[in-house]
Amino acid sequence: MNRGRVFSGARPTGRQHLGNYLGAIQNYVSLQEAYECIYCIVDIHALTTLEDTDRLQENIHEMMLDWLAAGLDPQKSILFVQSDVPEVMELYTLLGMLTPLGWLTRVPTFKEKARMQPHNINYGLVGYPVLMTADIALYRADTIPVGEDQLPHLELAREIMRRFNHLFGETFPEPRAKLTQFPLVLGLDGARKMSKSYNNYIELAASPEETLKRVMTAVTDPARRYRSDPGRPEVCNVYSLHHFFTAPRLDEIASQCRAAEIGCVDCKKLLAQGINAALEPFRHRRAELAARPQHVVEVLNDGARRAQAIAAQTLAEVKERMGLMPGAAR
Ligand code: TRP
């Protein structure tokens, strides 16, 4: 027990999908057993891309329902919303003084965002990884579960904290990435990562009927044009999703597909059944939680209180080391 402190943040994207679950949430849940975990919904980061923010509060609520129903446990972990602990913005400003601009403009995600929203290359977008560094530093976390796309940010976080430690004395442990075991989960288009922005996802909280409807739109082996054509499971994304939900029947499904004993429609129906069966307990718990909206509010308030106790201490120490006067001591 207690191998260290985990921190991870996720943007408030509302209802979570299968990709979020397999790629992140499942991992968050299992880390609770061996680490002290802090999980944060990063609403301030979301403000860097304004189109994400029109339903911010609703998205935070829906996402928390999914987290709780999936097994994130407020008895074991601190679950909170980033802006509820405003100390992070102070630390963000202070760490910004140690961050060369060149480090930030070289970050691949910055370049990509700048390409995607040339009309809104704002200062916050450049500072995105510094805010992420402040998240990690504020809670002195050493273990950071993230996807591969976040590794450049984490490298930067390490550089900034190293620089702080060097200039002002040992304050922050060096955070290490903890990558998930799972390979990338592709969306229903079979081409891109499952994501809200590509509309190629299945929500965890979808009804069984809606799940079936979405699965039916999935792209399969493009070379299989007729029901009588043999299929190639190794190039079919529906088959790769079967790995997660119908594992005991995997070999059977593959050979039936290759022999054209089942068609893609049959195969999709099997997948939808598998997903619906696997998610039934989750969906049941989620419906119970959704009937008590006040409970989510209480969890988040309690999480913010516990997070703030840690944050206030770190920030006071940082300010003192940097030569500022912590508190109103003047
Ligand atoms: N940048 C992360 C993302 O876009 C979210 C994030 C914010 C985060 N702060 C963090 C992840 C701290 C890990 C640790 O997905």
Tab-separated table of C-alpha atoms and ligand atoms in Angstrom:
chain	number	residue	atom	x	y	z
A	1	MET	CA	0.000	0.000	0.000
A	2	ASN	CA	0.902	3.614	-0.583
A	3	ARG	CA	3.388	3.615	-3.397
A	4	GLY	CA	3.100	7.371	-3.810
A	5	ARG	CA	0.724	10.109	-4.812
A	6	VAL	CA	-1.180	9.988	-8.079
A	7	PHE	CA	-2.567	13.085	-9.753
A	8	SER	CA	-4.443	13.213	-13.000
A	9	GLY	CA	-6.619	15.767	-14.687
A	10	ALA	CA	-9.216	15.426	-17.387
A	11	ARG	CA	-11.059	18.083	-19.318
A	12	PRO	CA	-14.794	18.354	-18.649
A	13	THR	CA	-16.075	16.683	-21.803
A	14	GLY	CA	-19.433	15.634	-20.343
A	15	ARG	CA	-20.656	12.080	-20.684
A	16	GLN	CA	-17.716	9.736	-21.057
A	17	HIS	CA	-17.353	7.179	-23.839
A	18	LEU	CA	-15.859	3.706	-24.143
A	19	GLY	CA	-12.498	5.166	-25.136
A	20	ASN	CA	-12.361	7.284	-21.974
A	21	TYR	CA	-13.240	4.262	-19.883
A	22	LEU	CA	-10.780	1.806	-21.417
A	23	GLY	CA	-8.010	4.368	-21.798
A	24	ALA	CA	-8.210	6.282	-18.532
A	25	ILE	CA	-11.032	5.757	-16.053
A	26	GLN	CA	-10.433	2.040	-15.578
A	27	ASN	CA	-6.810	2.802	-14.778
A	28	TYR	CA	-7.774	5.592	-12.337
A	29	VAL	CA	-10.030	3.133	-10.516
A	30	SER	CA	-7.393	0.443	-10.110
A	31	LEU	CA	-4.715	2.891	-8.928
A	32	GLN	CA	-6.913	3.725	-5.939
A	33	GLU	CA	-5.891	0.444	-4.312
A	34	ALA	CA	-2.162	1.156	-4.077
A	35	TYR	CA	-1.754	4.936	-4.242
A	36	GLU	CA	-3.091	8.070	-2.682
A	37	CYS	CA	-5.072	9.428	-5.636
A	38	ILE	CA	-6.204	12.901	-6.596
A	39	TYR	CA	-8.391	13.244	-9.687
A	40	CYS	CA	-9.336	16.621	-11.026
A	41	ILE	CA	-11.755	17.931	-13.640
A	42	VAL	CA	-9.735	20.702	-15.249
A	43	ASP	CA	-12.300	23.378	-16.040
A	44	ILE	CA	-9.731	26.168	-16.343
A	45	HIS	CA	-7.858	24.220	-19.002
A	46	ALA	CA	-11.164	23.916	-20.854
A	47	LEU	CA	-11.356	27.706	-21.116
A	48	THR	CA	-8.409	27.665	-23.533
A	49	THR	CA	-10.778	26.388	-26.206
A	50	LEU	CA	-13.924	28.384	-25.675
A	51	GLU	CA	-16.247	26.223	-27.741
A	52	ASP	CA	-15.981	23.588	-24.969
A	53	THR	CA	-17.356	25.853	-22.282
A	54	ASP	CA	-20.947	26.682	-23.120
A	55	ARG	CA	-22.251	23.773	-21.058
A	56	LEU	CA	-19.403	23.649	-18.567
A	57	GLN	CA	-21.367	22.968	-15.367
A	58	GLU	CA	-23.540	20.343	-16.998
A	59	ASN	CA	-20.456	18.654	-18.452
A	60	ILE	CA	-18.736	18.579	-15.067
A	61	HIS	CA	-21.803	17.008	-13.458
A	62	GLU	CA	-22.264	14.366	-16.161
A	63	MET	CA	-18.585	13.469	-16.077
A	64	MET	CA	-18.578	13.068	-12.297
A	65	LEU	CA	-21.610	10.769	-12.530
A	66	ASP	CA	-19.620	8.567	-14.905
A	67	TRP	CA	-16.518	8.648	-12.700
A	68	LEU	CA	-18.459	7.708	-9.593
A	69	ALA	CA	-20.507	5.003	-11.293
A	70	ALA	CA	-17.299	3.533	-12.756
A	71	GLY	CA	-15.834	3.120	-9.288
A	72	LEU	CA	-13.932	6.269	-8.404
A	73	ASP	CA	-14.525	6.362	-4.698
A	74	PRO	CA	-14.529	9.609	-2.695
A	75	GLN	CA	-13.618	7.576	0.405
A	76	LYS	CA	-10.390	6.509	-1.248
A	77	SER	CA	-9.556	9.414	-3.561
A	78	ILE	CA	-9.836	13.156	-3.698
A	79	LEU	CA	-12.195	14.090	-6.544
A	80	PHE	CA	-12.501	17.791	-7.277
A	81	VAL	CA	-12.921	20.590	-9.808
A	82	GLN	CA	-9.770	22.559	-10.639
A	83	SER	CA	-11.224	26.062	-10.204
A	84	ASP	CA	-12.596	25.166	-6.752
A	85	VAL	CA	-8.995	25.370	-5.503
A	86	PRO	CA	-7.867	28.741	-6.901
A	87	GLU	CA	-4.341	28.348	-5.434
A	88	VAL	CA	-3.492	26.616	-8.719
A	89	MET	CA	-3.789	29.922	-10.591
A	90	GLU	CA	-1.345	31.593	-8.247
A	91	LEU	CA	1.178	28.790	-8.636
A	92	TYR	CA	0.628	28.892	-12.412
A	93	THR	CA	1.621	32.570	-12.464
A	94	LEU	CA	4.685	31.943	-10.328
A	95	LEU	CA	5.884	28.940	-12.355
A	96	GLY	CA	5.379	30.993	-15.510
A	97	MET	CA	8.330	33.124	-14.400
A	98	LEU	CA	10.621	30.092	-14.671
A	99	THR	CA	9.362	28.917	-18.044
A	100	PRO	CA	11.149	30.054	-21.208
A	101	LEU	CA	8.644	30.892	-23.930
A	102	GLY	CA	10.581	28.742	-26.417
A	103	TRP	CA	9.802	25.616	-24.388
A	104	LEU	CA	6.094	26.331	-24.735
A	105	THR	CA	5.856	27.246	-28.393
A	106	ARG	CA	7.699	24.017	-29.298
A	107	VAL	CA	5.086	21.767	-27.644
A	108	PRO	CA	3.318	19.664	-30.333
A	109	THR	CA	-0.164	20.117	-28.819
A	110	PHE	CA	0.300	23.892	-28.900
A	111	LYS	CA	1.240	23.813	-32.561
A	112	GLU	CA	-1.744	21.605	-33.332
A	113	LYS	CA	-4.204	23.801	-31.419
A	114	ALA	CA	-2.794	26.886	-33.081
A	115	ARG	CA	-3.423	25.242	-36.446
A	116	MET	CA	-6.958	24.241	-35.444
A	117	GLN	CA	-7.998	27.617	-34.053
A	118	PRO	CA	-5.905	30.244	-35.852
A	119	HIS	CA	-8.518	32.843	-34.875
A	120	ASN	CA	-7.916	32.203	-31.166
A	121	ILE	CA	-4.255	31.568	-30.366
A	122	ASN	CA	-4.577	32.938	-26.870
A	123	TYR	CA	-2.041	33.325	-24.086
A	124	GLY	CA	-3.778	30.590	-22.097
A	125	LEU	CA	-3.138	28.125	-24.883
A	126	VAL	CA	0.592	28.825	-24.732
A	127	GLY	CA	0.504	28.472	-20.953
A	128	TYR	CA	-1.540	25.254	-20.978
A	129	PRO	CA	1.385	23.024	-19.934
A	130	VAL	CA	2.410	25.466	-17.182
A	131	LEU	CA	-1.072	25.205	-15.695
A	132	MET	CA	-0.773	21.448	-15.914
A	133	THR	CA	2.595	21.683	-14.153
A	134	ALA	CA	0.955	23.773	-11.437
A	135	ASP	CA	-1.689	21.041	-10.985
A	136	ILE	CA	0.946	18.414	-10.412
A	137	ALA	CA	3.288	20.605	-8.353
A	138	LEU	CA	0.573	21.950	-6.069
A	139	TYR	CA	-0.205	18.442	-4.854
A	140	ARG	CA	3.427	17.250	-5.075
A	141	ALA	CA	2.307	14.207	-7.039
A	142	ASP	CA	4.929	11.755	-8.248
A	143	THR	CA	2.856	9.411	-10.413
A	144	ILE	CA	0.826	10.753	-13.325
A	145	PRO	CA	-1.467	8.439	-15.292
A	146	VAL	CA	-1.769	9.940	-18.758
A	147	GLY	CA	-2.121	8.960	-22.383
A	148	GLU	CA	0.818	9.068	-24.735
A	149	ASP	CA	-0.298	12.410	-26.182
A	150	GLN	CA	0.449	14.046	-22.814
A	151	LEU	CA	4.094	12.941	-22.576
A	152	PRO	CA	5.534	16.193	-23.990
A	153	HIS	CA	3.543	18.116	-21.353
A	154	LEU	CA	4.876	15.912	-18.628
A	155	GLU	CA	8.441	16.320	-19.845
A	156	LEU	CA	7.940	20.062	-19.630
A	157	ALA	CA	6.477	19.771	-16.149
A	158	ARG	CA	9.573	17.901	-15.066
A	159	GLU	CA	11.839	20.589	-16.548
A	160	ILE	CA	9.979	23.399	-14.814
A	161	MET	CA	9.990	21.660	-11.438
A	162	ARG	CA	13.664	20.747	-11.804
A	163	ARG	CA	14.425	24.379	-12.474
A	164	PHE	CA	12.439	25.441	-9.426
A	165	ASN	CA	14.207	22.898	-7.227
A	166	HIS	CA	17.555	24.054	-8.575
A	167	LEU	CA	16.889	27.763	-8.051
A	168	PHE	CA	14.954	27.707	-4.808
A	169	GLY	CA	15.746	24.389	-3.135
A	170	GLU	CA	14.258	20.913	-3.262
A	171	THR	CA	10.465	21.390	-3.196
A	172	PHE	CA	8.833	19.100	-5.745
A	173	PRO	CA	9.298	15.393	-6.375
A	174	GLU	CA	9.956	14.511	-9.995
A	175	PRO	CA	6.665	13.364	-11.552
A	176	ARG	CA	6.744	10.198	-13.636
A	177	ALA	CA	4.183	9.218	-16.285
A	178	LYS	CA	2.243	6.031	-15.795
A	179	LEU	CA	0.968	4.955	-19.198
A	180	THR	CA	-2.111	2.762	-19.502
A	181	GLN	CA	-1.723	-0.802	-20.696
A	182	PHE	CA	-4.397	-0.364	-23.308
A	183	PRO	CA	-3.688	0.316	-26.946
A	184	LEU	CA	-5.494	3.181	-28.583
A	185	VAL	CA	-9.252	2.640	-28.777
A	186	LEU	CA	-10.422	3.563	-32.263
A	187	GLY	CA	-13.811	5.116	-32.871
A	188	LEU	CA	-16.731	3.735	-34.864
A	189	ASP	CA	-15.160	5.123	-38.050
A	190	GLY	CA	-12.307	2.649	-37.521
A	191	ALA	CA	-9.918	5.424	-38.506
A	192	ARG	CA	-9.401	7.815	-35.631
A	193	LYS	CA	-9.153	7.674	-31.869
A	194	MET	CA	-12.582	7.482	-30.215
A	195	SER	CA	-13.411	11.083	-29.379
A	196	LYS	CA	-16.313	13.438	-28.804
A	197	SER	CA	-14.992	15.768	-31.470
A	198	TYR	CA	-15.115	13.098	-34.193
A	199	ASN	CA	-18.623	11.871	-33.268
A	200	ASN	CA	-17.360	8.275	-33.494
A	201	TYR	CA	-18.037	7.268	-29.895
A	202	ILE	CA	-20.406	5.242	-27.730
A	203	GLU	CA	-21.308	6.802	-24.409
A	204	LEU	CA	-21.045	4.630	-21.320
A	205	ALA	CA	-24.426	5.936	-20.227
A	206	ALA	CA	-26.174	5.254	-23.557
A	207	SER	CA	-29.290	3.072	-23.475
A	208	PRO	CA	-29.001	-0.481	-24.877
A	209	GLU	CA	-31.059	0.600	-27.902
A	210	GLU	CA	-28.865	3.597	-28.573
A	211	THR	CA	-25.755	1.458	-28.156
A	212	LEU	CA	-27.032	-0.961	-30.796
A	213	LYS	CA	-27.890	1.916	-33.117
A	214	ARG	CA	-24.409	3.432	-32.790
A	215	VAL	CA	-22.643	0.080	-33.200
A	216	MET	CA	-24.621	-0.499	-36.409
A	217	THR	CA	-22.983	2.594	-37.930
A	218	ALA	CA	-19.465	1.228	-37.338
A	219	VAL	CA	-17.121	0.748	-40.265
A	220	THR	CA	-15.962	-2.864	-40.772
A	221	ASP	CA	-13.568	-4.479	-43.251
A	222	PRO	CA	-14.077	-2.286	-46.357
A	223	ALA	CA	-13.112	-5.161	-48.667
A	224	ARG	CA	-16.058	-7.229	-47.445
A	225	ARG	CA	-18.823	-5.985	-49.744
A	226	TYR	CA	-21.274	-8.875	-49.655
A	227	ARG	CA	-22.505	-11.055	-46.832
A	228	SER	CA	-20.965	-14.049	-48.612
A	229	ASP	CA	-17.471	-12.471	-48.811
A	230	PRO	CA	-15.011	-13.796	-46.243
A	231	GLY	CA	-14.116	-11.126	-43.640
A	232	ARG	CA	-10.734	-10.156	-42.220
A	233	PRO	CA	-11.069	-9.655	-38.468
A	234	GLU	CA	-7.478	-8.429	-38.227
A	235	VAL	CA	-8.338	-5.241	-40.137
A	236	CYS	CA	-11.825	-4.788	-38.647
A	237	ASN	CA	-12.338	-2.325	-35.826
A	238	VAL	CA	-15.604	-3.945	-34.742
A	239	TYR	CA	-13.571	-7.079	-34.161
A	240	SER	CA	-10.978	-5.148	-32.167
A	241	LEU	CA	-13.773	-3.803	-29.946
A	242	HIS	CA	-14.900	-7.401	-29.395
A	243	HIS	CA	-11.619	-7.922	-27.500
A	244	PHE	CA	-12.915	-5.754	-24.691
A	245	PHE	CA	-16.481	-6.980	-24.472
A	246	THR	CA	-16.874	-10.536	-25.761
A	247	ALA	CA	-13.423	-11.944	-25.007
A	248	PRO	CA	-14.493	-15.582	-24.345
A	249	ARG	CA	-16.026	-15.846	-27.824
A	250	LEU	CA	-13.260	-14.071	-29.678
A	251	ASP	CA	-11.796	-17.037	-31.581
A	252	GLU	CA	-15.226	-18.277	-32.513
A	253	ILE	CA	-16.237	-14.870	-33.891
A	254	ALA	CA	-13.008	-14.577	-35.881
A	255	SER	CA	-13.385	-17.952	-37.547
A	256	GLN	CA	-17.081	-17.400	-38.282
A	257	CYS	CA	-16.213	-14.046	-39.871
A	258	ARG	CA	-13.427	-15.564	-41.983
A	259	ALA	CA	-15.751	-18.334	-43.171
A	260	ALA	CA	-18.574	-15.850	-43.875
A	261	GLU	CA	-20.766	-17.789	-41.455
A	262	ILE	CA	-21.677	-14.539	-39.805
A	263	GLY	CA	-22.080	-11.198	-41.548
A	264	CYS	CA	-21.063	-7.782	-40.257
A	265	VAL	CA	-24.591	-7.102	-39.045
A	266	ASP	CA	-24.545	-10.282	-36.929
A	267	CYS	CA	-21.118	-9.392	-35.644
A	268	LYS	CA	-22.257	-5.916	-34.650
A	269	LYS	CA	-25.299	-7.279	-32.860
A	270	LEU	CA	-23.014	-9.540	-30.849
A	271	LEU	CA	-20.800	-6.600	-29.998
A	272	ALA	CA	-23.739	-4.456	-28.892
A	273	GLN	CA	-24.976	-7.300	-26.690
A	274	GLY	CA	-21.514	-7.657	-25.185
A	275	ILE	CA	-21.224	-3.926	-24.466
A	276	ASN	CA	-24.717	-3.763	-22.991
A	277	ALA	CA	-24.091	-6.759	-20.744
A	278	ALA	CA	-20.732	-5.410	-19.559
A	279	LEU	CA	-22.130	-1.949	-18.822
A	280	GLU	CA	-25.403	-3.020	-17.208
A	281	PRO	CA	-24.145	-2.687	-13.581
A	282	PHE	CA	-22.465	0.635	-14.412
A	283	ARG	CA	-25.631	2.021	-15.971
A	284	HIS	CA	-27.685	0.903	-13.000
A	285	ARG	CA	-25.353	2.652	-10.513
A	286	ARG	CA	-25.252	5.753	-12.679
A	287	ALA	CA	-29.032	6.037	-12.769
A	288	GLU	CA	-29.111	5.810	-8.969
A	289	LEU	CA	-26.496	8.545	-8.647
A	290	ALA	CA	-28.230	10.743	-11.195
A	291	ALA	CA	-31.359	10.646	-9.055
A	292	ARG	CA	-29.367	12.328	-6.242
A	293	PRO	CA	-27.690	15.368	-7.855
A	294	GLN	CA	-26.926	16.822	-4.430
A	295	HIS	CA	-24.632	13.880	-3.733
A	296	VAL	CA	-22.303	14.886	-6.592
A	297	VAL	CA	-22.201	18.429	-5.230
A	298	GLU	CA	-21.252	17.122	-1.784
A	299	VAL	CA	-18.526	14.884	-3.184
A	300	LEU	CA	-17.014	17.813	-5.089
A	301	ASN	CA	-17.223	20.195	-2.148
A	302	ASP	CA	-15.548	17.697	0.132
A	303	GLY	CA	-12.893	16.968	-2.510
A	304	ALA	CA	-12.160	20.691	-2.919
A	305	ARG	CA	-11.771	21.101	0.840
A	306	ARG	CA	-9.300	18.231	1.093
A	307	ALA	CA	-7.380	19.348	-1.997
A	308	GLN	CA	-7.171	22.903	-0.715
A	309	ALA	CA	-5.576	21.812	2.549
A	310	ILE	CA	-2.651	20.363	0.579
A	311	ALA	CA	-2.567	23.234	-1.920
A	312	ALA	CA	-2.400	26.014	0.665
A	313	GLN	CA	0.616	24.435	2.302
A	314	THR	CA	2.560	23.996	-0.942
A	315	LEU	CA	1.758	27.508	-2.115
A	316	ALA	CA	2.900	29.088	1.157
A	317	GLU	CA	6.177	27.210	0.913
A	318	VAL	CA	6.684	28.192	-2.744
A	319	LYS	CA	6.041	31.872	-2.052
A	320	GLU	CA	8.412	31.919	0.842
A	321	ARG	CA	11.151	30.226	-1.173
A	322	MET	CA	10.671	32.718	-3.996
A	323	GLY	CA	11.027	35.631	-1.604
A	324	LEU	CA	7.376	36.588	-1.384
A	325	MET	CA	5.509	37.056	1.833
A	326	PRO	CA	3.054	34.211	2.296
A	327	GLY	CA	-0.200	35.256	3.927
A	328	ALA	CA	-0.877	38.868	4.854
A	329	ALA	CA	2.090	39.099	7.173
A	330	ARG	CA	3.215	42.636	6.229
B	1	TRP	N1	-3.612	18.171	-20.177
B	1	TRP	C1	-4.452	17.054	-19.845
B	1	TRP	C2	-5.312	16.683	-21.072
B	1	TRP	O1	-5.537	17.515	-21.926
B	1	TRP	C3	-5.325	17.323	-18.656
B	1	TRP	C4	-4.539	17.688	-17.437
B	1	TRP	C5	-4.550	18.893	-16.811
B	1	TRP	C6	-3.684	16.842	-16.665
B	1	TRP	N2	-3.761	18.866	-15.695
B	1	TRP	C7	-3.210	17.628	-15.589
B	1	TRP	C8	-3.274	15.511	-16.798
B	1	TRP	C9	-2.309	17.119	-14.648
B	1	TRP	C10	-2.372	15.003	-15.854
B	1	TRP	C11	-1.898	15.803	-14.795
B	1	TRP	O2	-5.776	15.569	-21.144
